[in-house]
Amino acid sequence: MTPLEFDRDHLWHPYTNVAKPGPVHLVKEAEGIWLTLDDGTRVIDAMSSWWCTIHGHRHPQIVQAMHDQLDSLPHVMFGGLTHDPAVELGKRLIGMLPDALDRVFYCDSGSVSVEVAMKMAVQYQMAMGRTGRTGFATIRGGYHGDTWKAMSVCDPVNGMHGLFRGALGIEHFLPRPSVQMGQEWPDDPVLNGVAEMEALLTEQADNLAAVILEPVVQGAGGMYFYHPQYLVELRKRCDQQGILLIFDEIATGFGRTGKAFALEHAGVVPDIICLGKALTGGHISFAATVATKDVAYGIGESEAGVFMHGPTFMGNPLACAAACASLDLMADGAWQTRVAQIETQMREDLEPATDYDGVVDVRVVGAIGVIQMAEWQDTSIAHRKARQSGVYLRPFAHNIYTMPPFITEPEDLSRITTAMLDLAKGP
Ligand SMILES: *Cc1c(COP(=O)(O)O)cnc(C)c1O
């Protein structure tokens, strides 16, 4: 049995049907933007391995930091114990985030960090004596992970609600903000969506712990970019109603939208922020949920006192060391110039697609480039073409997109955008 045969017969891949397994490539090695396949073919990882490898794969500084950590303390429980990598990472995160975000909870993955944020919000409201406030509001088109509570705030149509109807809690959905990033913000509260937002939050205030959403850029729910003013208005209404605001920056955090965090586009500070994906530069799974002092001490000084969460691998030193090294690579700010160059080039390179049949929209922000098609995209076509084009793309839903590593050079970015245009032209 070859490795690919065993894989096909025994391993589960993300969102796949074991009875009809799609094609998979066997990856032997990764370095920088490149993946080397079993036959020696090299392809560019235009996905940054699901948006994580911002400095490229196997970055020497991150690898070195992980080696050093392996030699002293690969893991230790976080209950009653701490270690330098956890402290160092905490300092870096708090240093990068707005001042109000002050208390870090380390998690194993993005979905867990969303669970933690939602649990924090409910515990906070209970601590304030507002016991009925256990629900959540969000906007349509969002994605917050695959675990149970996270699923309940994913888009109710293209998320998992259809399949798990009745099993998931019912949350409150606002329309996707209709004003897109770059458009003029209309003052009319009906047109800009604030009227409906305000009505829901006023009506449901006694039932809502928090509003959770991805600031400015919705990722896996549809690659949609909306106007930052929506967040300014939302913050105001949440404050009026005592509803917490949770930003899920798992996809947008660490430079992807051109700012260190997408909240900077709006100048809005949430009560809780979820971080993940690029946190370790894509070298190992890790995430964090960071709360304000108000939220942390609100829970802490309540009758319950303890925050009821504590994963086995919480604060894993190896992951903390990788994350510290990744954040050190961002410290000089050079990424910002690179992301700006990537944005400019993608705008130019992808522009021709606006004239193609079947293309609905072309949009770019930071190091995110999207060609939105009228038809649902078949990932297997992109998969098959990877060897020819030398570019690994994995379209989803209606979108052919790239989130390249920030280190991608202009000529390699051209290969990515050419491959995207080629896919948009049809099979
Ligand atoms: C990927 C993602 C998650 C889930 O993270 P996992 O590490 O896959 O659990 C949650 N929210 C957003 C916005 C994401 O992009």
Tab-separated table of C-alpha atoms and ligand atoms in Angstrom:
chain	number	residue	atom	x	y	z
A	1	MET	CA	0.000	0.000	0.000
A	2	THR	CA	1.458	3.349	-0.986
A	3	PRO	CA	1.205	6.271	1.453
A	4	LEU	CA	-1.449	7.870	-0.768
A	5	GLU	CA	-3.467	4.636	-0.823
A	6	PHE	CA	-3.342	4.329	2.959
A	7	ASP	CA	-4.296	7.991	3.266
A	8	ARG	CA	-7.268	7.484	0.941
A	9	ASP	CA	-8.458	4.395	2.826
A	10	HIS	CA	-7.865	5.418	6.447
A	11	LEU	CA	-7.343	9.136	7.003
A	12	TRP	CA	-9.956	11.811	7.271
A	13	HIS	CA	-9.228	15.160	5.608
A	14	PRO	CA	-11.000	18.476	6.346
A	15	TYR	CA	-14.561	18.645	5.017
A	16	THR	CA	-14.314	15.491	2.929
A	17	ASN	CA	-16.427	12.483	2.137
A	18	VAL	CA	-14.613	9.227	2.942
A	19	ALA	CA	-16.777	7.429	0.398
A	20	LYS	CA	-15.671	9.812	-2.354
A	21	PRO	CA	-12.219	11.026	-1.354
A	22	GLY	CA	-10.910	13.906	-3.395
A	23	PRO	CA	-7.350	14.053	-4.671
A	24	VAL	CA	-4.510	14.837	-2.268
A	25	HIS	CA	-0.870	15.658	-2.932
A	26	LEU	CA	1.850	14.096	-0.822
A	27	VAL	CA	4.073	16.845	0.603
A	28	LYS	CA	7.614	15.907	1.532
A	29	GLU	CA	9.122	19.199	2.527
A	30	ALA	CA	8.357	22.878	2.887
A	31	GLU	CA	10.618	25.895	2.819
A	32	GLY	CA	9.728	29.561	2.456
A	33	ILE	CA	6.795	29.848	0.092
A	34	TRP	CA	7.479	26.423	-1.453
A	35	LEU	CA	6.058	22.956	-0.928
A	36	THR	CA	7.963	19.996	-2.389
A	37	LEU	CA	5.751	17.111	-3.492
A	38	ASP	CA	6.684	13.416	-3.561
A	39	ASP	CA	7.922	13.490	-7.164
A	40	GLY	CA	10.071	16.560	-6.525
A	41	THR	CA	7.594	19.037	-8.061
A	42	ARG	CA	7.658	22.357	-6.233
A	43	VAL	CA	4.503	24.410	-5.818
A	44	ILE	CA	3.937	27.785	-4.160
A	45	ASP	CA	1.752	27.606	-1.064
A	46	ALA	CA	-0.528	30.489	-2.100
A	47	MET	CA	-2.812	29.681	0.849
A	48	SER	CA	-0.075	30.200	3.472
A	49	SER	CA	-1.357	26.820	4.682
A	50	TRP	CA	-4.738	28.214	5.642
A	51	TRP	CA	-3.453	31.727	6.214
A	52	CYS	CA	-0.832	30.912	8.847
A	53	THR	CA	2.683	30.860	7.378
A	54	ILE	CA	3.118	34.619	7.084
A	55	HIS	CA	6.946	34.419	7.147
A	56	GLY	CA	6.999	31.292	4.988
A	57	HIS	CA	7.446	27.677	6.029
A	58	ARG	CA	10.311	26.561	8.237
A	59	HIS	CA	11.579	30.048	8.939
A	60	PRO	CA	15.105	29.615	10.361
A	61	GLN	CA	14.516	31.907	13.364
A	62	ILE	CA	11.278	30.212	14.338
A	63	VAL	CA	12.743	26.746	13.820
A	64	GLN	CA	15.769	27.678	15.934
A	65	ALA	CA	13.583	29.011	18.741
A	66	MET	CA	11.568	25.779	18.684
A	67	HIS	CA	14.736	23.634	18.709
A	68	ASP	CA	16.061	25.562	21.686
A	69	GLN	CA	12.759	25.164	23.484
A	70	LEU	CA	12.654	21.418	22.748
A	71	ASP	CA	16.027	21.099	24.421
A	72	SER	CA	14.842	22.623	27.674
A	73	LEU	CA	11.063	22.428	28.160
A	74	PRO	CA	8.817	21.144	25.338
A	75	HIS	CA	5.787	20.995	27.603
A	76	VAL	CA	4.635	21.473	31.153
A	77	MET	CA	1.144	21.880	32.567
A	78	PHE	CA	0.003	25.484	33.116
A	79	GLY	CA	-1.960	24.736	36.270
A	80	GLY	CA	0.086	26.247	39.108
A	81	LEU	CA	3.181	26.502	36.896
A	82	THR	CA	4.450	29.064	34.422
A	83	HIS	CA	7.517	29.545	32.208
A	84	ASP	CA	9.490	32.187	30.345
A	85	PRO	CA	8.015	31.607	26.857
A	86	ALA	CA	4.482	32.160	28.205
A	87	VAL	CA	5.526	35.351	29.971
A	88	GLU	CA	7.511	36.621	26.985
A	89	LEU	CA	4.642	35.958	24.590
A	90	GLY	CA	2.213	37.685	26.938
A	91	LYS	CA	4.444	40.769	26.972
A	92	ARG	CA	4.635	40.837	23.190
A	93	LEU	CA	0.887	40.386	22.687
A	94	ILE	CA	-0.077	43.030	25.217
A	95	GLY	CA	2.539	45.334	23.725
A	96	MET	CA	1.008	44.989	20.246
A	97	LEU	CA	-2.672	45.183	21.215
A	98	PRO	CA	-4.633	48.275	22.310
A	99	ASP	CA	-3.947	49.143	25.976
A	100	ALA	CA	-7.326	48.039	27.256
A	101	LEU	CA	-6.718	44.417	26.196
A	102	ASP	CA	-4.743	43.213	29.139
A	103	ARG	CA	-5.410	39.598	30.190
A	104	VAL	CA	-4.253	36.687	28.026
A	105	PHE	CA	-5.801	33.200	28.000
A	106	TYR	CA	-3.769	30.728	25.921
A	107	CYS	CA	-5.658	28.110	23.897
A	108	ASP	CA	-4.776	25.275	21.543
A	109	SER	CA	-6.619	26.370	18.423
A	110	GLY	CA	-8.767	29.117	16.974
A	111	SER	CA	-12.071	27.369	17.620
A	112	VAL	CA	-11.129	26.900	21.260
A	113	SER	CA	-10.250	30.574	21.571
A	114	VAL	CA	-13.760	31.395	20.304
A	115	GLU	CA	-15.316	28.982	22.822
A	116	VAL	CA	-13.275	30.636	25.552
A	117	ALA	CA	-14.324	34.143	24.469
A	118	MET	CA	-18.012	33.180	24.417
A	119	LYS	CA	-17.767	31.488	27.797
A	120	MET	CA	-16.010	34.550	29.213
A	121	ALA	CA	-18.805	36.788	27.946
A	122	VAL	CA	-21.501	34.656	29.588
A	123	GLN	CA	-19.563	34.385	32.849
A	124	TYR	CA	-19.009	38.137	32.843
A	125	GLN	CA	-22.718	38.863	32.414
A	126	MET	CA	-23.557	36.398	35.195
A	127	ALA	CA	-20.982	38.111	37.383
A	128	MET	CA	-22.757	41.409	36.743
A	129	GLY	CA	-25.980	39.793	37.907
A	130	ARG	CA	-27.456	39.764	34.397
A	131	THR	CA	-28.167	36.058	34.367
A	132	GLY	CA	-30.504	36.011	31.388
A	133	ARG	CA	-27.759	37.218	29.101
A	134	THR	CA	-26.521	33.971	27.631
A	135	GLY	CA	-27.222	34.570	23.935
A	136	PHE	CA	-25.073	35.982	21.134
A	137	ALA	CA	-25.605	38.164	18.125
A	138	THR	CA	-23.480	38.171	15.015
A	139	ILE	CA	-23.621	39.155	11.354
A	140	ARG	CA	-24.354	36.804	8.484
A	141	GLY	CA	-21.461	35.536	6.402
A	142	GLY	CA	-19.197	34.914	9.395
A	143	TYR	CA	-17.013	31.970	10.283
A	144	HIS	CA	-15.813	31.289	13.828
A	145	GLY	CA	-14.678	27.686	13.843
A	146	ASP	CA	-15.997	24.137	13.890
A	147	THR	CA	-16.567	23.424	17.576
A	148	TRP	CA	-20.107	23.402	18.918
A	149	LYS	CA	-20.651	26.901	20.250
A	150	ALA	CA	-18.493	28.458	17.532
A	151	MET	CA	-20.661	26.750	14.904
A	152	SER	CA	-23.764	28.432	16.289
A	153	VAL	CA	-22.473	31.848	15.236
A	154	CYS	CA	-21.181	30.797	11.805
A	155	ASP	CA	-23.312	31.839	8.849
A	156	PRO	CA	-26.648	30.030	9.184
A	157	VAL	CA	-26.830	29.277	5.454
A	158	ASN	CA	-23.317	28.427	4.291
A	159	GLY	CA	-22.230	27.288	7.768
A	160	MET	CA	-23.287	24.115	9.530
A	161	HIS	CA	-26.791	25.121	10.659
A	162	GLY	CA	-28.594	23.273	7.880
A	163	LEU	CA	-26.960	19.977	8.762
A	164	PHE	CA	-27.315	20.344	12.529
A	165	ARG	CA	-30.740	21.952	12.507
A	166	GLY	CA	-32.286	21.888	15.948
A	167	ALA	CA	-29.062	20.772	17.605
A	168	LEU	CA	-27.322	24.138	17.623
A	169	GLY	CA	-28.380	26.966	19.879
A	170	ILE	CA	-30.336	29.706	18.154
A	171	GLU	CA	-28.401	32.939	18.068
A	172	HIS	CA	-29.336	36.275	16.565
A	173	PHE	CA	-28.229	37.150	13.064
A	174	LEU	CA	-27.938	40.596	11.571
A	175	PRO	CA	-27.537	41.012	7.833
A	176	ARG	CA	-23.994	41.119	6.507
A	177	PRO	CA	-22.960	44.820	6.566
A	178	SER	CA	-23.991	46.018	3.137
A	179	VAL	CA	-21.535	48.905	2.820
A	180	GLN	CA	-18.263	47.505	1.522
A	181	MET	CA	-14.786	48.595	2.441
A	182	GLY	CA	-13.746	51.476	0.159
A	183	GLN	CA	-17.331	52.571	-0.522
A	184	GLU	CA	-18.694	55.809	0.853
A	185	TRP	CA	-20.477	55.367	4.211
A	186	PRO	CA	-24.077	56.591	3.766
A	187	ASP	CA	-25.451	58.532	6.737
A	188	ASP	CA	-28.892	56.958	6.395
A	189	PRO	CA	-29.163	54.352	9.213
A	190	VAL	CA	-31.408	52.161	7.067
A	191	LEU	CA	-28.920	52.102	4.201
A	192	ASN	CA	-25.843	51.554	6.394
A	193	GLY	CA	-27.493	48.840	8.475
A	194	VAL	CA	-27.252	50.640	11.820
A	195	ALA	CA	-31.045	50.896	12.211
A	196	GLU	CA	-31.468	47.136	12.109
A	197	MET	CA	-28.444	46.564	14.356
A	198	GLU	CA	-29.743	49.038	16.906
A	199	ALA	CA	-33.223	47.547	16.844
A	200	LEU	CA	-31.965	44.020	17.469
A	201	LEU	CA	-29.573	45.010	20.245
A	202	THR	CA	-32.231	47.101	21.976
A	203	GLU	CA	-34.895	44.441	21.707
A	204	GLN	CA	-32.638	41.544	22.755
A	205	ALA	CA	-30.419	43.372	25.266
A	206	ASP	CA	-31.625	41.257	28.183
A	207	ASN	CA	-30.789	38.055	26.315
A	208	LEU	CA	-27.394	38.946	24.848
A	209	ALA	CA	-24.012	38.343	26.428
A	210	ALA	CA	-22.054	39.650	23.452
A	211	VAL	CA	-21.857	40.408	19.770
A	212	ILE	CA	-19.157	38.353	18.057
A	213	LEU	CA	-17.841	39.077	14.570
A	214	GLU	CA	-14.761	39.241	12.370
A	215	PRO	CA	-13.751	42.906	12.090
A	216	VAL	CA	-13.677	44.321	8.523
A	217	VAL	CA	-12.738	41.074	6.733
A	218	GLN	CA	-14.964	38.002	6.849
A	219	GLY	CA	-12.781	35.057	5.914
A	220	ALA	CA	-14.054	31.512	5.489
A	221	GLY	CA	-17.663	32.708	5.429
A	222	GLY	CA	-17.153	34.347	2.032
A	223	MET	CA	-14.078	36.599	1.843
A	224	TYR	CA	-16.127	39.757	2.215
A	225	PHE	CA	-14.699	43.169	3.204
A	226	TYR	CA	-17.033	45.657	4.873
A	227	HIS	CA	-16.853	49.278	5.977
A	228	PRO	CA	-15.027	49.856	9.302
A	229	GLN	CA	-17.595	52.490	10.323
A	230	TYR	CA	-19.990	49.595	10.997
A	231	LEU	CA	-17.747	48.607	13.910
A	232	VAL	CA	-17.686	52.147	15.310
A	233	GLU	CA	-21.488	52.190	15.328
A	234	LEU	CA	-21.651	48.688	16.778
A	235	ARG	CA	-19.281	49.545	19.637
A	236	LYS	CA	-21.494	52.487	20.561
A	237	ARG	CA	-24.705	50.376	20.644
A	238	CYS	CA	-23.049	47.547	22.588
A	239	ASP	CA	-21.879	50.044	25.220
A	240	GLN	CA	-25.357	51.540	25.490
A	241	GLN	CA	-26.856	48.110	26.150
A	242	GLY	CA	-24.121	46.577	28.318
A	243	ILE	CA	-23.442	43.970	25.639
A	244	LEU	CA	-19.823	42.848	25.223
A	245	LEU	CA	-18.074	43.040	21.863
A	246	ILE	CA	-15.890	40.140	20.732
A	247	PHE	CA	-13.601	40.496	17.712
A	248	ASP	CA	-12.547	37.251	16.082
A	249	GLU	CA	-9.175	38.216	14.552
A	250	ILE	CA	-8.042	34.632	14.044
A	251	ALA	CA	-7.829	35.221	10.282
A	252	THR	CA	-7.113	38.960	10.236
A	253	GLY	CA	-4.594	39.259	13.071
A	254	PHE	CA	-0.846	39.691	12.565
A	255	GLY	CA	-0.781	41.836	9.471
A	256	ARG	CA	-3.011	40.062	6.958
A	257	THR	CA	-5.184	43.118	6.212
A	258	GLY	CA	-2.250	45.547	6.109
A	259	LYS	CA	-2.598	46.537	9.775
A	260	ALA	CA	-1.268	44.483	12.681
A	261	PHE	CA	-4.909	43.892	13.685
A	262	ALA	CA	-7.997	44.637	11.605
A	263	LEU	CA	-9.518	46.595	14.499
A	264	GLU	CA	-7.061	49.389	13.588
A	265	HIS	CA	-9.065	50.092	10.413
A	266	ALA	CA	-11.914	51.209	12.667
A	267	GLY	CA	-10.020	52.393	15.739
A	268	VAL	CA	-12.389	50.278	17.824
A	269	VAL	CA	-11.315	48.231	20.845
A	270	PRO	CA	-13.343	45.113	21.645
A	271	ASP	CA	-13.833	43.672	25.145
A	272	ILE	CA	-12.395	40.345	24.030
A	273	ILE	CA	-10.249	39.425	21.026
A	274	CYS	CA	-9.550	35.960	19.574
A	275	LEU	CA	-6.160	35.306	17.983
A	276	GLY	CA	-4.850	32.187	16.250
A	277	LYS	CA	-3.757	31.057	12.796
A	278	ALA	CA	-0.650	33.220	12.105
A	279	LEU	CA	0.237	33.527	15.810
A	280	THR	CA	3.104	31.031	15.553
A	281	GLY	CA	3.868	31.968	11.955
A	282	GLY	CA	2.099	28.712	11.088
A	283	HIS	CA	4.688	26.478	12.724
A	284	ILE	CA	2.471	24.845	15.370
A	285	SER	CA	-1.138	25.117	16.515
A	286	PHE	CA	-1.764	27.848	19.070
A	287	ALA	CA	-4.249	30.581	19.886
A	288	ALA	CA	-5.090	33.158	22.512
A	289	THR	CA	-8.116	34.966	23.867
A	290	VAL	CA	-7.303	38.389	25.273
A	291	ALA	CA	-9.778	40.275	27.476
A	292	THR	CA	-9.917	43.711	29.040
A	293	LYS	CA	-9.258	44.199	32.745
A	294	ASP	CA	-12.967	44.964	33.166
A	295	VAL	CA	-13.990	41.586	31.823
A	296	ALA	CA	-11.247	39.665	33.643
A	297	TYR	CA	-11.819	41.320	37.036
A	298	GLY	CA	-15.566	41.380	36.490
A	299	ILE	CA	-15.412	37.586	36.456
A	300	GLY	CA	-12.677	37.431	39.099
A	301	GLU	CA	-14.444	39.521	41.677
A	302	SER	CA	-17.774	37.768	41.272
A	303	GLU	CA	-19.072	34.996	43.469
A	304	ALA	CA	-17.924	32.271	41.063
A	305	GLY	CA	-14.532	33.967	40.799
A	306	VAL	CA	-12.712	31.406	38.703
A	307	PHE	CA	-12.980	31.404	34.944
A	308	MET	CA	-14.019	27.833	34.159
A	309	HIS	CA	-11.666	26.786	31.394
A	310	GLY	CA	-8.219	25.154	31.246
A	311	PRO	CA	-7.074	23.027	28.328
A	312	THR	CA	-4.483	20.305	28.979
A	313	PHE	CA	-1.992	21.898	26.611
A	314	MET	CA	-2.721	25.469	27.682
A	315	GLY	CA	0.327	27.705	27.318
A	316	ASN	CA	2.418	25.005	25.655
A	317	PRO	CA	6.040	26.309	25.851
A	318	LEU	CA	7.010	25.055	22.394
A	319	ALA	CA	4.124	26.951	20.817
A	320	CYS	CA	4.837	30.050	22.926
A	321	ALA	CA	8.467	29.992	21.785
A	322	ALA	CA	7.402	29.729	18.134
A	323	ALA	CA	4.948	32.602	18.605
A	324	CYS	CA	7.589	34.799	20.269
A	325	ALA	CA	9.960	34.180	17.364
A	326	SER	CA	7.228	34.968	14.843
A	327	LEU	CA	6.344	38.221	16.609
A	328	ASP	CA	10.050	39.124	16.773
A	329	LEU	CA	10.109	38.825	12.987
A	330	MET	CA	7.271	41.347	12.836
A	331	ALA	CA	8.862	43.739	15.317
A	332	ASP	CA	10.799	45.865	12.795
A	333	GLY	CA	7.588	46.607	10.868
A	334	ALA	CA	9.083	45.587	7.500
A	335	TRP	CA	6.064	43.290	6.963
A	336	GLN	CA	3.916	46.385	6.548
A	337	THR	CA	5.817	47.532	3.459
A	338	ARG	CA	5.745	44.016	2.030
A	339	VAL	CA	2.003	43.645	2.581
A	340	ALA	CA	1.409	47.061	0.989
A	341	GLN	CA	3.470	46.003	-2.066
A	342	ILE	CA	1.576	42.715	-2.298
A	343	GLU	CA	-1.719	44.629	-2.133
A	344	THR	CA	-0.689	47.034	-4.923
A	345	GLN	CA	0.539	44.252	-7.185
A	346	MET	CA	-2.509	42.052	-6.616
A	347	ARG	CA	-4.818	44.952	-7.487
A	348	GLU	CA	-3.031	45.377	-10.829
A	349	ASP	CA	-2.530	41.692	-11.596
A	350	LEU	CA	-6.093	40.590	-10.803
A	351	GLU	CA	-7.827	43.568	-12.434
A	352	PRO	CA	-8.219	41.847	-15.859
A	353	ALA	CA	-10.504	39.248	-14.246
A	354	THR	CA	-13.224	41.887	-13.839
A	355	ASP	CA	-13.909	41.465	-17.583
A	356	TYR	CA	-14.092	37.665	-17.572
A	357	ASP	CA	-17.372	35.812	-18.030
A	358	GLY	CA	-18.579	34.392	-14.746
A	359	VAL	CA	-16.608	36.781	-12.560
A	360	VAL	CA	-18.811	38.695	-10.131
A	361	ASP	CA	-16.230	40.713	-8.255
A	362	VAL	CA	-12.493	41.147	-7.775
A	363	ARG	CA	-11.321	42.513	-4.449
A	364	VAL	CA	-8.081	42.984	-2.602
A	365	VAL	CA	-7.187	44.152	0.878
A	366	GLY	CA	-3.741	43.779	2.401
A	367	ALA	CA	-2.380	40.368	1.451
A	368	ILE	CA	-5.798	38.952	0.542
A	369	GLY	CA	-6.783	38.698	-3.134
A	370	VAL	CA	-10.180	37.350	-4.190
A	371	ILE	CA	-11.858	36.607	-7.510
A	372	GLN	CA	-15.512	35.953	-6.758
A	373	MET	CA	-17.223	33.770	-9.349
A	374	ALA	CA	-20.914	33.333	-10.125
A	375	GLU	CA	-20.591	29.568	-9.821
A	376	TRP	CA	-19.502	27.421	-6.903
A	377	GLN	CA	-15.809	26.577	-7.326
A	378	ASP	CA	-14.672	22.980	-7.680
A	379	THR	CA	-11.482	22.652	-5.600
A	380	SER	CA	-10.393	19.557	-7.503
A	381	ILE	CA	-9.719	21.544	-10.686
A	382	ALA	CA	-7.362	23.892	-8.855
A	383	HIS	CA	-5.848	20.876	-7.174
A	384	ARG	CA	-5.143	19.148	-10.474
A	385	LYS	CA	-3.663	22.277	-12.007
A	386	ALA	CA	-1.231	22.842	-9.122
A	387	ARG	CA	1.511	20.683	-10.628
A	388	GLN	CA	1.308	22.450	-14.008
A	389	SER	CA	0.996	25.967	-12.694
A	390	GLY	CA	3.382	25.487	-9.787
A	391	VAL	CA	0.848	27.155	-7.502
A	392	TYR	CA	-1.276	25.491	-4.825
A	393	LEU	CA	-4.679	27.176	-4.590
A	394	ARG	CA	-7.726	25.889	-2.777
A	395	PRO	CA	-10.819	27.843	-3.790
A	396	PHE	CA	-13.921	27.554	-1.687
A	397	ALA	CA	-17.549	28.399	-2.269
A	398	HIS	CA	-17.616	31.031	-5.050
A	399	ASN	CA	-14.136	32.314	-4.408
A	400	ILE	CA	-10.774	31.820	-6.029
A	401	TYR	CA	-8.433	33.489	-3.586
A	402	THR	CA	-4.906	33.790	-2.292
A	403	MET	CA	-3.446	34.759	1.063
A	404	PRO	CA	0.242	34.566	0.171
A	405	PRO	CA	3.065	34.553	2.720
A	406	PHE	CA	4.289	38.134	3.308
A	407	ILE	CA	7.750	37.116	2.039
A	408	THR	CA	6.403	36.350	-1.463
A	409	GLU	CA	8.552	38.126	-4.073
A	410	PRO	CA	6.898	40.011	-6.969
A	411	GLU	CA	7.739	37.374	-9.608
A	412	ASP	CA	6.326	34.592	-7.451
A	413	LEU	CA	3.240	36.655	-6.704
A	414	SER	CA	2.801	36.996	-10.488
A	415	ARG	CA	2.789	33.212	-10.747
A	416	ILE	CA	0.054	33.078	-8.120
A	417	THR	CA	-2.116	35.748	-9.758
A	418	THR	CA	-1.596	34.172	-13.201
A	419	ALA	CA	-2.764	30.826	-11.824
A	420	MET	CA	-5.822	32.541	-10.322
A	421	LEU	CA	-6.689	34.257	-13.622
A	422	ASP	CA	-6.268	30.936	-15.374
A	423	LEU	CA	-8.739	29.271	-12.987
A	424	ALA	CA	-11.194	32.153	-13.368
A	425	LYS	CA	-11.155	31.621	-17.163
A	426	GLY	CA	-12.660	28.178	-16.569
A	427	PRO	CA	-11.471	24.574	-16.819
B	1	LIG	C1	-9.815	29.593	11.107
B	1	LIG	C2	-10.719	30.418	11.892
B	1	LIG	C3	-11.263	29.965	13.108
B	1	LIG	C4	-11.027	28.579	13.642
B	1	LIG	O1	-9.693	28.327	13.944
B	1	LIG	P1	-9.165	26.807	14.053
B	1	LIG	O2	-7.735	26.951	14.441
B	1	LIG	O3	-9.356	26.196	12.705
B	1	LIG	O4	-9.972	26.146	15.097
B	1	LIG	C5	-12.096	30.829	13.809
B	1	LIG	N1	-12.352	32.060	13.346
B	1	LIG	C6	-11.836	32.537	12.208
B	1	LIG	C7	-12.142	33.927	11.776
B	1	LIG	C8	-11.012	31.720	11.426
B	1	LIG	O5	-10.528	32.188	10.264
